[in-house]
Coordinates of C-alpha atoms in Angstrom, one line a residue:
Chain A
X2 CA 7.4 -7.7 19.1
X3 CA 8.8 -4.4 19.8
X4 CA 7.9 -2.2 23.1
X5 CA 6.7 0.7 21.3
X6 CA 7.9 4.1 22.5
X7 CA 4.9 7.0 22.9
X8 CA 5.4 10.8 22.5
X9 CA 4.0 14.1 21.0
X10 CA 5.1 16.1 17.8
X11 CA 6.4 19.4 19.4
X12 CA 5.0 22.4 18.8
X13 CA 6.7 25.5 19.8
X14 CA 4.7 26.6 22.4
X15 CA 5.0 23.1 24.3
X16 CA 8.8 23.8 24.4
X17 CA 9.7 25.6 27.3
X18 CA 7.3 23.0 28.9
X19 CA 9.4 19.9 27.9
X20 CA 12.6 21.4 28.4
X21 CA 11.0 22.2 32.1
X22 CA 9.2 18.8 32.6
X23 CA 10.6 17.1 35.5
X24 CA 9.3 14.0 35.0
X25 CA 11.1 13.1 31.9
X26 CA 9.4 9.4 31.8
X27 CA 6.5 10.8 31.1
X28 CA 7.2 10.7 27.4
X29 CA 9.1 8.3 25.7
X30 CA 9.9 10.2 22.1
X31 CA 9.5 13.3 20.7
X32 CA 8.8 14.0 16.8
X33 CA 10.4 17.7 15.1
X34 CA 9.2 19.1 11.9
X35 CA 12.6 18.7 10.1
X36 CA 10.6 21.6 7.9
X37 CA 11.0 23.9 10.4
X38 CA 14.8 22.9 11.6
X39 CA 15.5 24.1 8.2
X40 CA 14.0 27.3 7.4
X41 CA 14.2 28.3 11.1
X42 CA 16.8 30.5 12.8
X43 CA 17.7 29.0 16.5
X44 CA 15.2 26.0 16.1
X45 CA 18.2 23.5 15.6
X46 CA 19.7 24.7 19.0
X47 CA 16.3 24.0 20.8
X48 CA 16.1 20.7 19.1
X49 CA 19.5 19.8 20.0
X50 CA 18.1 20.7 23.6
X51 CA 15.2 18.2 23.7
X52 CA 17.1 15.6 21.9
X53 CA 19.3 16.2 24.7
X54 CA 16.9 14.5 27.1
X55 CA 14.4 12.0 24.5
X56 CA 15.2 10.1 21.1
X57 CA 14.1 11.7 18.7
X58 CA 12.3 11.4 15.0
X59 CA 11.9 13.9 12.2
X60 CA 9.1 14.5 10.4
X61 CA 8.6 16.6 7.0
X62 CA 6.0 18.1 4.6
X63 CA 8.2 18.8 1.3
X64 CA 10.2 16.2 0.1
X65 CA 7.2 15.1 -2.7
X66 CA 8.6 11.5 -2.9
X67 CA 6.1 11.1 -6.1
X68 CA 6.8 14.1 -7.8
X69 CA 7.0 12.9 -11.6
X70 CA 9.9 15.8 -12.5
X71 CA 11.9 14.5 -9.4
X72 CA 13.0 15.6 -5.9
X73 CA 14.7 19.2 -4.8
X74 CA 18.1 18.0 -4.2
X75 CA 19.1 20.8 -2.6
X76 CA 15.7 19.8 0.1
X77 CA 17.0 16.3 0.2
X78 CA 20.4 17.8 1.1
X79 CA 19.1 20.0 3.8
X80 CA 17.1 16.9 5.5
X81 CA 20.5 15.1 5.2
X82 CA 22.3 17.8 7.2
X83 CA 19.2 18.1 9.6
X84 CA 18.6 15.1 10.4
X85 CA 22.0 13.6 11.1
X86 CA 22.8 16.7 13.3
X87 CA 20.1 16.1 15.3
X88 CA 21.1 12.3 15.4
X89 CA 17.3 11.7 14.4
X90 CA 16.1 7.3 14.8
X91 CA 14.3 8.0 11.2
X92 CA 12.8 10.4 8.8
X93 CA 9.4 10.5 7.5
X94 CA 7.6 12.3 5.1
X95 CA 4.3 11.5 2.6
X96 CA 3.5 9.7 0.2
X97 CA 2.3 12.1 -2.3
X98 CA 3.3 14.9 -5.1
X99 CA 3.7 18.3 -4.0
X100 CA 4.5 20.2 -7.6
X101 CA 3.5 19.6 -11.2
X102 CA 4.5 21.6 -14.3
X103 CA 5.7 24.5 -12.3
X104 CA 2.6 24.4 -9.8
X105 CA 3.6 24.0 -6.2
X106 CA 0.8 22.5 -4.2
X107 CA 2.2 22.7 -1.2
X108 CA -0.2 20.1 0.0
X109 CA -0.5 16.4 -0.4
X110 CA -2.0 15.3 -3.8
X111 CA -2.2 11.8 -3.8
X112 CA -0.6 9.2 -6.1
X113 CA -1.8 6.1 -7.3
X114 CA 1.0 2.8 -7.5
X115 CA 0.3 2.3 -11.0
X116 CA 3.6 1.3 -12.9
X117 CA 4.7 4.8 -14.1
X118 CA 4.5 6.0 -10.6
X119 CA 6.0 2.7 -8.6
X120 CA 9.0 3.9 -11.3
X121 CA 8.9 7.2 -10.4
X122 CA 8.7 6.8 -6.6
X123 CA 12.0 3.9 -7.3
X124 CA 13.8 6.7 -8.7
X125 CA 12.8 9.2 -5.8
X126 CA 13.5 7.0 -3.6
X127 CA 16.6 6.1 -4.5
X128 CA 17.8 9.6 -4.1
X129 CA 16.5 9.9 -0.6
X130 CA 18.5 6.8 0.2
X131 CA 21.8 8.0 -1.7
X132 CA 21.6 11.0 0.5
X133 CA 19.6 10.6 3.8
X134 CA 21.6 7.9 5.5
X135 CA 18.9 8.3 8.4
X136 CA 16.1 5.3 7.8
X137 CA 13.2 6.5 5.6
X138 CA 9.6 6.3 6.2
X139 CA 6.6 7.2 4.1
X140 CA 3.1 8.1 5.5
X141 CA -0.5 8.1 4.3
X142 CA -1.8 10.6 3.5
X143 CA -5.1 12.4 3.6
X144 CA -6.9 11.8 0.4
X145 CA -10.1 14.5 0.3
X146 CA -10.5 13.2 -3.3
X147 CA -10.5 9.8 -3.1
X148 CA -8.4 8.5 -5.3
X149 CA -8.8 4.6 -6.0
X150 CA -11.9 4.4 -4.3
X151 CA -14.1 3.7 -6.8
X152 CA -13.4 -0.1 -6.7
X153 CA -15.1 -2.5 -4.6
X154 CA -12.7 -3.6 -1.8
X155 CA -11.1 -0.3 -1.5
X156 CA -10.0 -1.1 1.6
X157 CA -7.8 -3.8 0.5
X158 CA -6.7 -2.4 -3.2
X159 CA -5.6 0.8 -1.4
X160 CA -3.8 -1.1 1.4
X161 CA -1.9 -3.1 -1.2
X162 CA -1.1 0.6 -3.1
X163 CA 0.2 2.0 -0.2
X164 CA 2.4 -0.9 0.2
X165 CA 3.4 -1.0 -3.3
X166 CA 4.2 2.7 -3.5
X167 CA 6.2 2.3 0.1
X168 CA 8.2 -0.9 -1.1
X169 CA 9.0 1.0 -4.6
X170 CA 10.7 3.8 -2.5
X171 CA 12.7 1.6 -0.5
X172 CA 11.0 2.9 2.6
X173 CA 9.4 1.9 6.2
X174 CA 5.7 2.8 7.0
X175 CA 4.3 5.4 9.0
X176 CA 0.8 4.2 9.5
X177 CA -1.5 7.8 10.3
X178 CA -4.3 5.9 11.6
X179 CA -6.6 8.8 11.7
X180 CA -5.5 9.9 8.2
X181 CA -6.8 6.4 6.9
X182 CA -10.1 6.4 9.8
X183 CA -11.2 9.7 7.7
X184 CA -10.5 8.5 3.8
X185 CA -12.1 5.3 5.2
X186 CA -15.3 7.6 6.4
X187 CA -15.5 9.9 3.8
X188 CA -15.7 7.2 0.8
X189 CA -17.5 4.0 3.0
X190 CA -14.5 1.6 2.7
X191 CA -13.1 -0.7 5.1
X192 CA -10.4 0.8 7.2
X193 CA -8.7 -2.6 9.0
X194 CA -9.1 -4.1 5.8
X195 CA -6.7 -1.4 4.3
X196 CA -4.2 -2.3 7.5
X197 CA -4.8 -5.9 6.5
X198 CA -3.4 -5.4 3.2
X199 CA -0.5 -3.4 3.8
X200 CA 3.6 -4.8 4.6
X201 CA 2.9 -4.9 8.4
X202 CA 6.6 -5.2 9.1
X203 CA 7.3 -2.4 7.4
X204 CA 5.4 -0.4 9.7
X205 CA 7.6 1.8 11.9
X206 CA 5.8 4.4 13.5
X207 CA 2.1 4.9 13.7
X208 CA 0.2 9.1 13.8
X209 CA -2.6 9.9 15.7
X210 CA -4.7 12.9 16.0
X211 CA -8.0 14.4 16.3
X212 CA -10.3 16.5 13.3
X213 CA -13.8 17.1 12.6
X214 CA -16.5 16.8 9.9
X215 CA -16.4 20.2 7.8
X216 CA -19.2 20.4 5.4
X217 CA -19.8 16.5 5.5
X218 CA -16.6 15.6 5.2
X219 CA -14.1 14.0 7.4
X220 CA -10.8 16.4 7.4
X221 CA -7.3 15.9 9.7
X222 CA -7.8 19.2 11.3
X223 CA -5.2 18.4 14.0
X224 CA -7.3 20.3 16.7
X225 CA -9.0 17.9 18.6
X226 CA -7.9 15.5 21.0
X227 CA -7.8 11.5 19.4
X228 CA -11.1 9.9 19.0
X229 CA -11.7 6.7 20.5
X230 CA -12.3 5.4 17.1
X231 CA -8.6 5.9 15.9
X232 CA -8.0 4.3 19.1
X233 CA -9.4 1.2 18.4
X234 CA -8.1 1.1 14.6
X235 CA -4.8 1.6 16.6
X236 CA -5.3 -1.7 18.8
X237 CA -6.1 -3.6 15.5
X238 CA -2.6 -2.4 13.9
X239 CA -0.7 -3.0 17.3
X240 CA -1.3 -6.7 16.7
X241 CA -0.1 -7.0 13.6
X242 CA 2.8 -4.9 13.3
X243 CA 6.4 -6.7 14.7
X244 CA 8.4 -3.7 13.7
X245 CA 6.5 -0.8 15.4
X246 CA 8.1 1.6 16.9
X247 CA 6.3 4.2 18.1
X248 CA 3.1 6.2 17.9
X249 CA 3.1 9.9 18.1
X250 CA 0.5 12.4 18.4
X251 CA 0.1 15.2 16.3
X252 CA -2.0 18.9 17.0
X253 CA -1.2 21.8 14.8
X254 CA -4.5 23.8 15.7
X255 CA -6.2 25.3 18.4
X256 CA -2.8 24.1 20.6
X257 CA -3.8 22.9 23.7
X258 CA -1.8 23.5 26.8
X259 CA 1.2 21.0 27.6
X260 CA -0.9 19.2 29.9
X261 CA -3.7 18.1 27.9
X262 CA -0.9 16.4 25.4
X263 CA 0.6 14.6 28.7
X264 CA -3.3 13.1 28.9
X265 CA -3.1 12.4 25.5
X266 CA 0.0 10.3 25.5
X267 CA -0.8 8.8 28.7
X268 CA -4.3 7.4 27.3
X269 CA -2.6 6.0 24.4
X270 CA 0.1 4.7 26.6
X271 CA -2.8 2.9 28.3
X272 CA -4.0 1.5 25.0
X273 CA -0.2 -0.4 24.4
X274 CA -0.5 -1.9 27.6
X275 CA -3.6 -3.9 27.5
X276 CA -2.0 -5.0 23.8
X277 CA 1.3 -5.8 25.7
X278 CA 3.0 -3.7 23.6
X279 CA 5.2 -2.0 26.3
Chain B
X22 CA -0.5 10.1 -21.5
X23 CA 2.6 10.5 -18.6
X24 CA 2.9 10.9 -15.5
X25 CA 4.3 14.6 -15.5
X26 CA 1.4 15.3 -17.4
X27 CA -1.3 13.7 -15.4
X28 CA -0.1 15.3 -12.2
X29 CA 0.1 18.8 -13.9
X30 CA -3.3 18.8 -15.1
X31 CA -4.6 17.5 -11.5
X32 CA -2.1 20.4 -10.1
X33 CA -3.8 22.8 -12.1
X34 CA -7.1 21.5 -11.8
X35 CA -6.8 21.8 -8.0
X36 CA -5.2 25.4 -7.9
X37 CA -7.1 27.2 -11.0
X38 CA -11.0 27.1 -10.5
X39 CA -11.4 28.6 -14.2
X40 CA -9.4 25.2 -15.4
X41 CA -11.7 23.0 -13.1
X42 CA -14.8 24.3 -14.9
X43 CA -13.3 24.3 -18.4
X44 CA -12.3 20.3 -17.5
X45 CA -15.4 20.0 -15.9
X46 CA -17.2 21.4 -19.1
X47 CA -15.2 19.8 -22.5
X48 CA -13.1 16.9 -20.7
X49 CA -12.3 15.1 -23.8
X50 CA -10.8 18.6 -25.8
X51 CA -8.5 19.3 -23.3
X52 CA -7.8 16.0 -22.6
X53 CA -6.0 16.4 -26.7
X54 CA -4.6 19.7 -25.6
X55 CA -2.8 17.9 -22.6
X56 CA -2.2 14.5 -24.3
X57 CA -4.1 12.4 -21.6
X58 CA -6.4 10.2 -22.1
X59 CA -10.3 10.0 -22.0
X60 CA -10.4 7.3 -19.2
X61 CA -8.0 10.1 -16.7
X62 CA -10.0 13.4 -18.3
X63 CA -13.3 11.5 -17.1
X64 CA -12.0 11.2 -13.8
X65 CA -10.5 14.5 -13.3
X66 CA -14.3 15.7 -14.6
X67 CA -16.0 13.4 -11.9
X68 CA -14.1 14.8 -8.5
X69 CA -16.6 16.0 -6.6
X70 CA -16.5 20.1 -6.6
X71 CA -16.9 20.2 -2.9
X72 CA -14.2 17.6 -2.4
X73 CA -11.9 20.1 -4.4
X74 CA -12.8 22.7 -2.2
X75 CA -11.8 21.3 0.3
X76 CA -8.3 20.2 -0.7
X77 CA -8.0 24.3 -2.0
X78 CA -9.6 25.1 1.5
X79 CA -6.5 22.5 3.3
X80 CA -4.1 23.8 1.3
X81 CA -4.6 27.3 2.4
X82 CA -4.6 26.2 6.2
X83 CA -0.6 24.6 5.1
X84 CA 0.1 28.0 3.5
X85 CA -1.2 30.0 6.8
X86 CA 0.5 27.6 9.2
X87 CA 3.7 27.3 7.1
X88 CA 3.7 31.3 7.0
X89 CA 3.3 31.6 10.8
X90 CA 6.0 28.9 11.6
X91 CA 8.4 31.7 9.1

């Protein structure tokens, strides 16, 4: 197995910090929302900056690998230019559709892997891989609506459609943990049966962060720090995945300051060690 | 019943709350309109409003978020 690296999706206002940060060991990796690096003026520079002193990984929102009517090109082309600029390890996005008969979601609708869709995402795919020559990754998403869970042994059939879907488009894994901990809360099914049932060496990189229950339902707020309960799905996918990576930590909300994510990656840290994974 | 077509109708469904009830309401006639099928219009029917809600209520967070990255 792998030592697995362990860092923090930056956020602008954690930037100064890390370019500051003295102790440089103290994270291993850093994510950048490739999103931003393309529709913001100056950001590339700043990346450039903390690629400068960590490897780094880039992480989007709008590619849309499932859209049926097929992927911006001229998106794909920018995440091409991005990411090899920036001399990125791999890119990821989710596995999802993001437009439909000229509605833009915007937000992840989920997709099931039945064959239209393995088709589709084999077609997508291919595109990413004709023009991304950085390695592709696809995550799980969020599902608020459930999709497929109205089987017995969700756990395990949605496992195997992630894996299906992430094989059909040619791509690694990104295993959100806390994504699948929530779908796995808010419709009762087995969460390390769905790890159990997916390509573990496929699996690249691994997300954590922290929500909250909204209404009676579990939602990836990305304003808390990780639960313990992520942490412990995390232990049961660090022994089964050869090919892992790293695991990075994600908070969009509420931002903390710099120093609470340097706790955060140091308990997580912790967590690889007693697995041996470091 | 295609793909492009199921995704626009759960597109729609998701973003037009006067589409959710009229799916919600006659599944099977706009299941002809679209050309899907009574199996997919049943399922569209069955997602639980507040489950809905909250995808509409995530989305909007995105759109916020994405607006103040600029």
């Amino acid at each position: 197995m792998f030592p697995v690296a362990v860092g923090l999706s930056v956020r602008d206002p954690w930037i100064a910090d890390l370019v500051e940060l003295r102790d440089r060991s103290a994270i291993d990796v850093l994510e950048v929302m490739i999103d931003d690096v393309i529709c913001g003026a100056g950001v590339m520079e700043r990346y450039r900056q903390l690629g400068a002193r960590w490897p780094l990984i880039a992480h989007g929102v709008d590619l849309g690998i499932g859209n049926a009517d097929g992927l911006d090109r001229r998106y794909v082309d920018a995440v091409a230019e991005a990411t090899s600029r920036l001399r990125v390890r791999w890119y990821g996005d989710h596995l999802c559709f993001l437009a439909a008969n000229g509605i833009s979601l915007g937000h992840f609708a989920p997709v099931a892997a039945d064959p239209e869709t393995v088709e589709r995402l084999t077609a997508n795919g291919a595109v990413v891989a004709e023009r991304i020559t950085t390695p592709f990754i696809l995550e799980n998403p969020a599902d608020v609506l459930g999709l497929g869970t109205d089987c017995p042994d969700a756990g395990v059939a949605l496992g195997r459609s992630f894996g299906s879907a992430v094989t059909a488009a040619g791509a690694g894994a990104l295993l959100d943990v806390t994504n699948l901990l929530y779908n796995a809360r808010n419709d009762g099914f087995d969460a390390a049966a769905f790890i159990d049932a997916l390509p573990l060496e496929r699996v690249v990189q691994i997300h954590l962060a922290g929500g909250r229950n909204i209404g009676g339902l579990w939602i990836d707020s990305h304003d808390r720090p990780v639960e313990a309960e992520s942490l412990a799905l995390l232990r049961h996918a660090l022994a089964r995945t050869p090919n892992l990576r790293a695991v990075t930590i994600e908070w969009d909300e509420n931002l903390p300051a710099f120093e609470v994510m340097l706790q955060q990656v140091a308990r997580v840290r912790a967590v690889l060690e007693q697995q041996g994974r470091r | 019943m295609t793909l492009a077509a199921r995704q626009g109708a759960l597109a729609r469904l998701l973003t037009d709350p006067t589409f959710e009830q009229r799916v919600r309401a006659e599944p099977e006639q706009v299941g002809r309109e679209l050309g899907l099928t009574p199996q997919y219009m049943a399922w569209l029917a069955r997602l639980d409003p507040a489950r809905v809600a909250a995808f509409r209520a995530s989305r909007q967070v995105k759109h916020r978020r994405r607006r103040g990255a600029g």
